Short mmCIF file of C-alpha atoms in Angstrom, two decimals:
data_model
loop_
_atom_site.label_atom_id
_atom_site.label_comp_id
_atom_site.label_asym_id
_atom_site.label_seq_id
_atom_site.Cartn_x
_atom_site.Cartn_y
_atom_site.Cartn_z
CA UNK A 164 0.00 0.00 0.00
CA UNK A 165 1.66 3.76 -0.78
CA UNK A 166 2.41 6.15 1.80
CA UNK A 167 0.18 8.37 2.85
CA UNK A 168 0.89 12.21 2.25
CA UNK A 169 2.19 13.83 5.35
CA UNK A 170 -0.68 16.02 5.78
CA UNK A 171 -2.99 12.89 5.33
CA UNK A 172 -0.97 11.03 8.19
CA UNK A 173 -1.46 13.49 10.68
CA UNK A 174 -5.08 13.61 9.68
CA UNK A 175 -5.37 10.27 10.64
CA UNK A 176 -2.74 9.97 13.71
CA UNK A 177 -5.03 12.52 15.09
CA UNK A 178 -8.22 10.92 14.60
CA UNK A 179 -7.50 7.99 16.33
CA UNK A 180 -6.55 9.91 19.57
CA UNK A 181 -9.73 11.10 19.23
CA UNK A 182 -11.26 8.13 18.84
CA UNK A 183 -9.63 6.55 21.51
CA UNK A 184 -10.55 9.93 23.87
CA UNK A 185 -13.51 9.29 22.64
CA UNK A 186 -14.37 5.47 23.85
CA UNK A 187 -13.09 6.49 26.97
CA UNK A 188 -15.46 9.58 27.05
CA UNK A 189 -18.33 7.31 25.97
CA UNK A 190 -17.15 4.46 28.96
CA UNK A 191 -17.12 6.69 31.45
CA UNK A 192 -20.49 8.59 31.08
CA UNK A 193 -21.82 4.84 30.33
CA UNK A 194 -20.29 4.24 34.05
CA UNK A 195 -21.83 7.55 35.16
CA UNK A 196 -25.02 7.24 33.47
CA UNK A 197 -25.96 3.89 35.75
CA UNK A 198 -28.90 4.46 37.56
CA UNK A 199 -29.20 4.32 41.73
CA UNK A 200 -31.92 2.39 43.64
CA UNK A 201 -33.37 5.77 45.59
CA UNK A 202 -36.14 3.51 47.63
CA UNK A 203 -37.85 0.45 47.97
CA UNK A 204 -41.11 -1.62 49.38
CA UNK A 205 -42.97 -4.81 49.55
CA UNK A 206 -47.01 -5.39 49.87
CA UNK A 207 -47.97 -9.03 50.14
CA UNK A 208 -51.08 -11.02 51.09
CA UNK A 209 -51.60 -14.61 50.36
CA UNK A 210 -53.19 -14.16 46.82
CA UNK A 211 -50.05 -11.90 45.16
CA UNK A 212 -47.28 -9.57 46.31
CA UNK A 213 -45.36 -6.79 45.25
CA UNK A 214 -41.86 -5.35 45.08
CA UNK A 215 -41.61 -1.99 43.90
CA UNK A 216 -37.95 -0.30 43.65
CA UNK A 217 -37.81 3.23 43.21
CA UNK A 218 -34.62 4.33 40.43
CA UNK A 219 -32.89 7.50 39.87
CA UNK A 220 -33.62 6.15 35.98
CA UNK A 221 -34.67 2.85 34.21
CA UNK A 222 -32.51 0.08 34.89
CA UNK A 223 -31.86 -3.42 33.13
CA UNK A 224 -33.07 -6.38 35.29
CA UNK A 225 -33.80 -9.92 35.33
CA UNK A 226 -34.96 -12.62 37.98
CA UNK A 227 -34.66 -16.32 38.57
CA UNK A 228 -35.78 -18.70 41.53
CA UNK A 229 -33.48 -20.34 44.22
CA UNK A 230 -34.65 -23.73 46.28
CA UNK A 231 -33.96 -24.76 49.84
CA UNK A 232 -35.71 -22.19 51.46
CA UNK A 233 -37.33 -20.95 48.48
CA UNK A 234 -36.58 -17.51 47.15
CA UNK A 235 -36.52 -15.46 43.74
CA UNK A 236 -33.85 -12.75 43.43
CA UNK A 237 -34.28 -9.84 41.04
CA UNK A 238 -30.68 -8.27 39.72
CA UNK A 239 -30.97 -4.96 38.88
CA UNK A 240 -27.68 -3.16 36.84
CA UNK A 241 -27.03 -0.27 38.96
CA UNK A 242 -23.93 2.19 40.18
CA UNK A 243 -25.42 1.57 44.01
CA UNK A 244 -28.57 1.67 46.54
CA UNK A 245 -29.23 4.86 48.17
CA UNK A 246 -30.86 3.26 51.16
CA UNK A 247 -30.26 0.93 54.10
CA UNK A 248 -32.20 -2.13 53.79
CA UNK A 249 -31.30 -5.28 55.85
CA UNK A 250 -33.93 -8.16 55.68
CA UNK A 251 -37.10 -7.32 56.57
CA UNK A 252 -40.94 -9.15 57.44
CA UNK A 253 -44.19 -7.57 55.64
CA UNK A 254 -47.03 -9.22 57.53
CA UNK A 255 -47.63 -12.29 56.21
CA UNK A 256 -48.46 -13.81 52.19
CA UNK A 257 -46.12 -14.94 49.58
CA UNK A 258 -43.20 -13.12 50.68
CA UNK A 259 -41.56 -13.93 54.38
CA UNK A 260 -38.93 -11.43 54.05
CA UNK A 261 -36.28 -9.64 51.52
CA UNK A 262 -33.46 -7.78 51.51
CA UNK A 263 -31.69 -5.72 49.03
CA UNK A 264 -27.80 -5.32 48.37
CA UNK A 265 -25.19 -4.39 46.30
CA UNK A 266 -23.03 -8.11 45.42
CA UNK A 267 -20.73 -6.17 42.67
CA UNK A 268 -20.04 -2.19 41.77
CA UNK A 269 -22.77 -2.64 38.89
CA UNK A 270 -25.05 -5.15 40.24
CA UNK A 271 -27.56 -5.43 43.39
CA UNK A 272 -29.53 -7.51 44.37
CA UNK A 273 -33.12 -7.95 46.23
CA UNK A 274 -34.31 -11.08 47.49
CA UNK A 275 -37.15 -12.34 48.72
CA UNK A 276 -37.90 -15.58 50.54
CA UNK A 277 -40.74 -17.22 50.24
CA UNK A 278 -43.64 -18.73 52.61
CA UNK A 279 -44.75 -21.01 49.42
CA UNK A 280 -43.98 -21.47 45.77
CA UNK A 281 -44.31 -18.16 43.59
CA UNK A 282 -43.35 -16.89 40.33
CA UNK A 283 -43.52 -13.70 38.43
CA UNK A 284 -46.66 -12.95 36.85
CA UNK A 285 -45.05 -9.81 35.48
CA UNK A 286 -42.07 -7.46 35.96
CA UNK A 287 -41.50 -3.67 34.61
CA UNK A 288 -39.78 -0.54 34.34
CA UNK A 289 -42.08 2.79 34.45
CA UNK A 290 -40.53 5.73 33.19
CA UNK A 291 -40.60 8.67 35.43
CA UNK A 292 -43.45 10.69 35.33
CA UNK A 293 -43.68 14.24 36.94
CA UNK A 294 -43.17 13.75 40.62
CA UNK A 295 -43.12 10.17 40.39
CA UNK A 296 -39.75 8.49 39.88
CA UNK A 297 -39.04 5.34 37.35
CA UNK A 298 -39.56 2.31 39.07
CA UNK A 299 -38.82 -1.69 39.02
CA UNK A 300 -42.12 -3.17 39.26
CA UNK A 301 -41.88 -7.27 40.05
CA UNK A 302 -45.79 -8.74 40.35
CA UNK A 303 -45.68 -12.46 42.42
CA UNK A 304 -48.47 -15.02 42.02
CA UNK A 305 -48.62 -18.62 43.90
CA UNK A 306 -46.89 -20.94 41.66
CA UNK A 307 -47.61 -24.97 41.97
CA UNK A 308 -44.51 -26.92 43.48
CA UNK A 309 -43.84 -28.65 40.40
CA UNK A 310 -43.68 -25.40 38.58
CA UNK A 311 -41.57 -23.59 40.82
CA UNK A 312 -38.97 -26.46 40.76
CA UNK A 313 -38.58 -26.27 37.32
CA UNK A 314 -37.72 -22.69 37.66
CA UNK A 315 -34.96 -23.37 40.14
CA UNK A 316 -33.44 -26.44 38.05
CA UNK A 317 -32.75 -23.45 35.35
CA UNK A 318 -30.91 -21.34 37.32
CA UNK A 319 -27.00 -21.73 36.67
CA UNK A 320 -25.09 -22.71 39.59
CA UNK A 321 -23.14 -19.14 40.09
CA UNK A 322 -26.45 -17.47 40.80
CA UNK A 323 -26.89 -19.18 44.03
CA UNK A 324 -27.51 -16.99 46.60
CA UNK A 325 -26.85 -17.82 50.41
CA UNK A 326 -30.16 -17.82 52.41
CA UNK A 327 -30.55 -14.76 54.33
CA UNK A 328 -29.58 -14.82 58.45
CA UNK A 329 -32.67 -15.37 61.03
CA UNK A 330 -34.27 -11.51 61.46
CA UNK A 331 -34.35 -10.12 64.94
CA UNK A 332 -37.53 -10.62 66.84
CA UNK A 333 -37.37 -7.06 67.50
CA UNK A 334 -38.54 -6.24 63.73
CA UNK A 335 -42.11 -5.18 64.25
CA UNK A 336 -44.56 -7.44 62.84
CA UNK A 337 -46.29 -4.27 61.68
CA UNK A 338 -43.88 -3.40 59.16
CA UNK A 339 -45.64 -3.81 55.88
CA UNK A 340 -42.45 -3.42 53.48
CA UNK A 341 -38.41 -1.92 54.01
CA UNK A 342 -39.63 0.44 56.51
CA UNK A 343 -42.18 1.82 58.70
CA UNK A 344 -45.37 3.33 57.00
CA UNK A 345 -44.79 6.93 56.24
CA UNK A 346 -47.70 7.67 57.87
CA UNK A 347 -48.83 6.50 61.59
CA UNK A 348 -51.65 3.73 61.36
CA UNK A 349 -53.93 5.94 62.96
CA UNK A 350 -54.11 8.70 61.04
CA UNK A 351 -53.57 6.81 57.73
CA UNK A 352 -56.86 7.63 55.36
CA UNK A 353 -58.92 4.92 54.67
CA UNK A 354 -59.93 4.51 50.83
CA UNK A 355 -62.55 2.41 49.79
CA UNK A 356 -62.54 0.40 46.51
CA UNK A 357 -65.26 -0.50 44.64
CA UNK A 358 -64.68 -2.58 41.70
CA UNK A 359 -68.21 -2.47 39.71
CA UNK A 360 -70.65 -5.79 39.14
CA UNK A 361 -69.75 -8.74 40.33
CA UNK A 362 -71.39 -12.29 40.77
CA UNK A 363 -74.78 -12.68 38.35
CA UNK A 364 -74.39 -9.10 37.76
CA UNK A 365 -71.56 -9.16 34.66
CA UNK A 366 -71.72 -5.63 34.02
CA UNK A 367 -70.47 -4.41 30.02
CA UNK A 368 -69.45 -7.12 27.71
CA UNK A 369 -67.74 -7.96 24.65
CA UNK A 370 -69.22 -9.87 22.06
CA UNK A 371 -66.27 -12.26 22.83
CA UNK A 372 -66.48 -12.46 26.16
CA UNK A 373 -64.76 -9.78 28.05
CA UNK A 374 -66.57 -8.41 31.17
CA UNK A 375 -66.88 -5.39 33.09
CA UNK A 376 -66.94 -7.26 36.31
CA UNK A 377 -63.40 -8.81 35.38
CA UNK A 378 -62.00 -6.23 34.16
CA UNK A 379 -62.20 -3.25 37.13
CA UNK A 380 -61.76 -6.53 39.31
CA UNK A 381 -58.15 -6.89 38.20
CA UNK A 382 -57.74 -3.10 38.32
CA UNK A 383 -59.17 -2.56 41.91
CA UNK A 384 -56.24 -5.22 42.88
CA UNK A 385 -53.44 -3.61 41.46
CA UNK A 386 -54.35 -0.21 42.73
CA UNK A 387 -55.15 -1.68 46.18
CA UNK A 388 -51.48 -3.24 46.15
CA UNK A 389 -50.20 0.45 44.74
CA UNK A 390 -51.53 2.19 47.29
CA UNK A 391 -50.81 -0.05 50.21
CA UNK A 392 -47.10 0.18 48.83
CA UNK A 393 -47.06 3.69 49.61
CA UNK A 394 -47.32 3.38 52.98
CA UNK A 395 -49.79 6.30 53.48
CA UNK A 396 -52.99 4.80 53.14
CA UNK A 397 -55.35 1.36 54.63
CA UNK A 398 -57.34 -0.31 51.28
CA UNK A 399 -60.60 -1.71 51.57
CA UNK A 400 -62.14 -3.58 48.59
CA UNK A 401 -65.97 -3.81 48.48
CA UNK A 402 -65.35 -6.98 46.83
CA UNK A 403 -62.01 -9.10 46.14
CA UNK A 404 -63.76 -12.02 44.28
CA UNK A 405 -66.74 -12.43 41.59
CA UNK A 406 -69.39 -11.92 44.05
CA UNK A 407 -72.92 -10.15 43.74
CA UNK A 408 -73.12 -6.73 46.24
CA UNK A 409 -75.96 -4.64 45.82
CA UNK A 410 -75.12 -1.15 45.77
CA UNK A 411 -76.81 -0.42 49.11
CA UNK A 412 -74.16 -2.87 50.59
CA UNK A 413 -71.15 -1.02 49.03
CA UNK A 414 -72.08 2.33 50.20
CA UNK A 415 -72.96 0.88 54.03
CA UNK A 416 -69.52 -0.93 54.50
CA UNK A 417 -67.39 2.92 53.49
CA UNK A 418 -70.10 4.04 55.67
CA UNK A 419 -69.67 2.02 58.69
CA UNK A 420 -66.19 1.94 57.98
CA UNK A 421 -65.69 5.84 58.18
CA UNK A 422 -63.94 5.55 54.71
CA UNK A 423 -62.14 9.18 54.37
CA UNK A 424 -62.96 8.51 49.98
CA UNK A 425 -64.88 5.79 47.96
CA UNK A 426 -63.29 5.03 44.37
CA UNK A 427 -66.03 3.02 42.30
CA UNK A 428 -64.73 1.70 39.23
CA UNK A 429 -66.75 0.68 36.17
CA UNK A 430 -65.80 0.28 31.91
CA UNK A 431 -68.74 0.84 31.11
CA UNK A 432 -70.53 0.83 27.07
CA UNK A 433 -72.57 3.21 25.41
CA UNK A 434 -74.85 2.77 22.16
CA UNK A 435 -72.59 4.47 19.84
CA UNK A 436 -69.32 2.54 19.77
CA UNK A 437 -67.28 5.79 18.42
CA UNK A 438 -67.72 6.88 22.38
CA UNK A 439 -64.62 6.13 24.38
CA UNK A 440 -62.28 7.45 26.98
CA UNK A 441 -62.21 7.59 30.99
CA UNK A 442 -63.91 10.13 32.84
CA UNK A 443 -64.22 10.59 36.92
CA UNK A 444 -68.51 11.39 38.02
CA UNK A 445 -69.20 12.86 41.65
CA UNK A 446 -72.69 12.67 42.46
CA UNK A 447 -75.30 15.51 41.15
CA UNK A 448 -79.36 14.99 41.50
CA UNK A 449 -79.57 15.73 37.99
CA UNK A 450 -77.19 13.99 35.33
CA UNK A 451 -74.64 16.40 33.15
CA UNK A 452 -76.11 15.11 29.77
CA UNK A 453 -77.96 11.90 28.17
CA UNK A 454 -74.90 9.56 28.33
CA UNK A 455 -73.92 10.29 32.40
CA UNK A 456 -78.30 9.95 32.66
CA UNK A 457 -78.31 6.05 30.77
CA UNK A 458 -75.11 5.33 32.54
CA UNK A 459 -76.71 5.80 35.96
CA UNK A 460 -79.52 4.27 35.01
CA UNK A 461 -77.61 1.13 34.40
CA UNK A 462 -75.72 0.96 37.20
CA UNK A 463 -78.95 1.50 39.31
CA UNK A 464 -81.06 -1.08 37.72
CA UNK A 465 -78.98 -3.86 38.76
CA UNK A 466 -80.27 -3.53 42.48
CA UNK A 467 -84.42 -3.30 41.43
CA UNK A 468 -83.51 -6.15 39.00
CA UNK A 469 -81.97 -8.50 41.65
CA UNK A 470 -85.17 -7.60 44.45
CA UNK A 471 -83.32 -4.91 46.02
CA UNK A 472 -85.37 -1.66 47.29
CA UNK A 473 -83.69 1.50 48.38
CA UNK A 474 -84.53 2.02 52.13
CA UNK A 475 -87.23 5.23 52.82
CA UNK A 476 -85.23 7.53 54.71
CA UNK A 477 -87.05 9.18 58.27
CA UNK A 478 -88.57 12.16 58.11
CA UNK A 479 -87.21 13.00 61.08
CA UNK A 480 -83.70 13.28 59.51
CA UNK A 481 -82.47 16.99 59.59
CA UNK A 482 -82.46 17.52 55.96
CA UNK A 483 -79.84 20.79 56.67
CA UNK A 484 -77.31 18.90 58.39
CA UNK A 485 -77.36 16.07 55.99
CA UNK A 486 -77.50 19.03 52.88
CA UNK A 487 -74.05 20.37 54.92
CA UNK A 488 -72.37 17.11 54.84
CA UNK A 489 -73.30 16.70 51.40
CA UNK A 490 -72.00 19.88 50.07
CA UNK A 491 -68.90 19.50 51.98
CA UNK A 492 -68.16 15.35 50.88
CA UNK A 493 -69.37 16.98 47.35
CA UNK A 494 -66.28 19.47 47.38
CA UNK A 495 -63.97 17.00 48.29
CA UNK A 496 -65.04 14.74 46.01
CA UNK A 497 -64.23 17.00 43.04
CA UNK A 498 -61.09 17.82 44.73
CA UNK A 499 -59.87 14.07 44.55
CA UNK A 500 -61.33 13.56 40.83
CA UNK A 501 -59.70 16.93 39.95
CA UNK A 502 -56.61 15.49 41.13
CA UNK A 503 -56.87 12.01 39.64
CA UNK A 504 -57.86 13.75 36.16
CA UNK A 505 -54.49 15.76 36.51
CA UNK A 506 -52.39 12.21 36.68
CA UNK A 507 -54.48 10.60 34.24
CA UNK A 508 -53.87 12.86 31.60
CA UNK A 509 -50.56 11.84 31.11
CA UNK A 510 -51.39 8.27 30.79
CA UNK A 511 -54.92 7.37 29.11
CA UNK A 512 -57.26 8.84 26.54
CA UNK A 513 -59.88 10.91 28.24
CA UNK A 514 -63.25 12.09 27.51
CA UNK A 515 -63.69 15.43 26.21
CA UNK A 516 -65.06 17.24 29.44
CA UNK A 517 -63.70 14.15 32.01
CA UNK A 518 -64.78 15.64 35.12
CA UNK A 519 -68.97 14.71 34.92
CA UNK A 520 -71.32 14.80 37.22
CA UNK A 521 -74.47 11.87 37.38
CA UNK A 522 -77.12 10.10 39.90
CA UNK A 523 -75.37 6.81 40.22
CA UNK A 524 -76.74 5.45 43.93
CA UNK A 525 -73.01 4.25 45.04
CA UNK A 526 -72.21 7.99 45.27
CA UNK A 527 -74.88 8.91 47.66
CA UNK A 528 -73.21 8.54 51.23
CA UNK A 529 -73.50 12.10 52.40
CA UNK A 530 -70.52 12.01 54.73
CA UNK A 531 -68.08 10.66 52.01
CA UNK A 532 -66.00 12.26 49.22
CA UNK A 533 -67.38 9.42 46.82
CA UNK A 534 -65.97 9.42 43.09
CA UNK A 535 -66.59 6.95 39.89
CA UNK A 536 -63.67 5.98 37.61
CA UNK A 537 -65.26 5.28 34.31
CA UNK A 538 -62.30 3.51 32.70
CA UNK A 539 -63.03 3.47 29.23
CA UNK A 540 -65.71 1.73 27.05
CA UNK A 541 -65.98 -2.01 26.00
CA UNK A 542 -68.03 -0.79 23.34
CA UNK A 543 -64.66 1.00 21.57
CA UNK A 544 -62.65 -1.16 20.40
CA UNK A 545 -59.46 1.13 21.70
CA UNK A 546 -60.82 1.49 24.98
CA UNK A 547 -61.34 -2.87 24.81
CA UNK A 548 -57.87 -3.12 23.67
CA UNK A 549 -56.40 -0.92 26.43
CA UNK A 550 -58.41 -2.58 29.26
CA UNK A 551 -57.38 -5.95 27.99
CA UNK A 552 -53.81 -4.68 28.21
CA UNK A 553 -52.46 -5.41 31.94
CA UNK A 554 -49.87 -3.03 31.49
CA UNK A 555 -51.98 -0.53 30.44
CA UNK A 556 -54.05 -1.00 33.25
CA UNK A 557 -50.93 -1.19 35.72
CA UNK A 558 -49.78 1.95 34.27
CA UNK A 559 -53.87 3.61 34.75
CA UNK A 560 -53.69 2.02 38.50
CA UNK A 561 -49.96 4.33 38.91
CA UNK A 562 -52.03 7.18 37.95
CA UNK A 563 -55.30 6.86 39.70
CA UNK A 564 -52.70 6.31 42.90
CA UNK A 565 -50.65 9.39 42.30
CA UNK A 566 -53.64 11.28 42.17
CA UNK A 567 -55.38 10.06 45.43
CA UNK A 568 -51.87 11.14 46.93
CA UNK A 569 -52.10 14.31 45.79
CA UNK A 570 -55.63 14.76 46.86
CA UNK A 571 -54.66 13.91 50.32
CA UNK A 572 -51.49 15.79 50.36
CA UNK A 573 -53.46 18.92 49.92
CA UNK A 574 -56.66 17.59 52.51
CA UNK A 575 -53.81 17.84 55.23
#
């Protein structure tokens, strides 16, 4: 090959300082740009459980199963945990304990030991999202034995993790994930979750087969788990299985409860299948136009159609002290679906004018802020698509929680 021309060899001597400079540049802002774990916490019952990491951005990941006690360990690539987590006992389900370390400079680890077999329905990274951080989000469901021992014959033998040391007896049993609830138990609100239908009463369908009552089912357990994870708040679900509840039951157990806000949730359909999009109703005597009027109409039906007849109120009821809790539960019901709106907007196609107003009977507790989360409509085939989507309804569920959090951020 000739010689290059002197001016062409200096050309190129200097280029490939550059390039060199410039690998290392790249290297070391790759080394930089590897994300932190900022926070962490665990909800678990019997049924499912949840670890959700807080990260200073998204983060690879992956997750396998261990035997002998059973565990599964989620490896996260990261430049190091902002927090000091040692194990720790969430009250009782899937999980027994976890605890979450660094085992290399770009690796940590969390693990989790387990009361029974489990696997991992799902796991994802969110994307940050105004005051919310990204975050690791690993779902658990019971697994069968079988099942869960073919997961831990796939693991490769230099992923074995030693089981964690006994915990101290001193760790409260009331600690529901790595730390102490935010908030005190006694002055944590108490939100009450309706998921819609239930039982004989199916709700909106699909001409194949998808149903309301399934649908805001799966939702009203994944925003339960969200906003137990907080810390800040105790979850009630009107219902937790595919049960019948009249609407008269609903409203009586936030009622008797003292629920501090009711969330009903319905995905609802409409006559003209163009119609789609979620929108939040408070309560109103009269509806805000003909679709909030056939909605409620719906919804109330179900109770005269399975023998159910709305108790006569006493005269003797002071009709101006029950008109000032009502204006007052009113106002803070708009407040909370103002501030659920503001959240959702980022994440899900809304209605035109989302903030409604309509008779529906599961809004009527006078003393309650009382809201209804239309999701969407099964008869548009977007909206189907979306609630058929678990992500997308994980993603709704983040939302709907942020927004209850702000709502009670700015009742304080």
């Amino acid at each position: 090959m000739p010689d290059l021309p002197a001016g062409l060899k200096h050309w190129r001597a200097r280029l490939a300082v550059a390039l060199v400079v410039g690998v290392a540049a790249i290297a070391a802002a790759q080394e930089v740009a590897l994300p932190t774990l900022t926070d962490a916490r665990l909800s678990t019952t019997l049924e499912r459980a949840r670890l959700v990491i807080d990260l200073s951005a998204p983060a690879n990941f992956r997750f396998f199963s261990l035997g002998e006690p059973m565990r599964l360990v989620v490896e996260i690539e990261t430049g190091g945990v902002g927090f000091d987590r040692g194990a720790h006992v969430p009250t009782g389900g899937l999980v027994a304990d976890y605890r979450i370390g660094m085992i290399d400079a770009t690796t940590a680890r969390a693990v989790m030991t387990l009361s029974g077999p489990a696997k991992v329905q799902q796991a994802y990274v969110l994307e940050a999202a105004g005051d919310q951080p990204a975050r690791l989000i690993v779902d658990l469901v019971p697994d069968t034995p079988a099942g869960f021992a073919a997961q831990v014959a796939a693991v490769a033998p230099e992923d074995v993790v030693p089981p964690a040391p006994p915990v101290p007896e001193a760790v409260s049993p009331e600690v529901v994930g790595p730390e102490a609830p935010m908030v005190p138990a006694a002055e944590r609100p108490l939100i009450v979750i309706d998921p819609g239908h239930g039982g004989i009463d199916s709700g909106a369908n699909t001409p194949d087969g998808i149903l309301e009552k399934t649908i805001v089912l799966r939702f009203a357990l994944d925003l339960q788990a969200i906003l137990v994870a907080t810390g800040k708040f105790d979850v009630a679900l009107t219902r937790d299985s595919d049960e019948f509840m009249a609407l008269e039951q609903r409203v009586a157990l936030a009622r008797r409860n003292h629920a501090d806000l009711l969330v009903s949730l319905h995905a609802d359909s409409f006559d003209q299948p163009q119609v789609r999009g979620a929108a939040i109703y408070t309560r109103d005597e009269t509806a805000t136009d003909v679709l909030a009027k056939v909605l409620a109409e719906q919804e109330n039906k179900v109770d005269l159609l399975a023998g159910f007849n709305a108790p006569v109120e006493d005269a003797a009821v002071v009709d101006i002290l029950v008109d000032l809790m009502r204006t007052e539960s009113r106002r803070r019901a708009f407040r909370a679906a103002l501030a659920i709106v503001d959240e959702l907007e980022r994440s899900v196609e809304l209605r035109r004018f989302p903030l409604r107003r309509a008779d529906f009977f599961v809004l009527q507790a006078p003393e309650i802020p009382s809201i209804l989360v239309e999701l969407g409509f099964l008869s548009n085939p977007d909206d189907t698509l979306n609630l058929s989507d678990e992500a997308w309804r994980l993603e709704v569920a983040e939302a709907v929680a942020r927004g209850i959090g702000h709502y009670f951020d700015g009742e304080r």
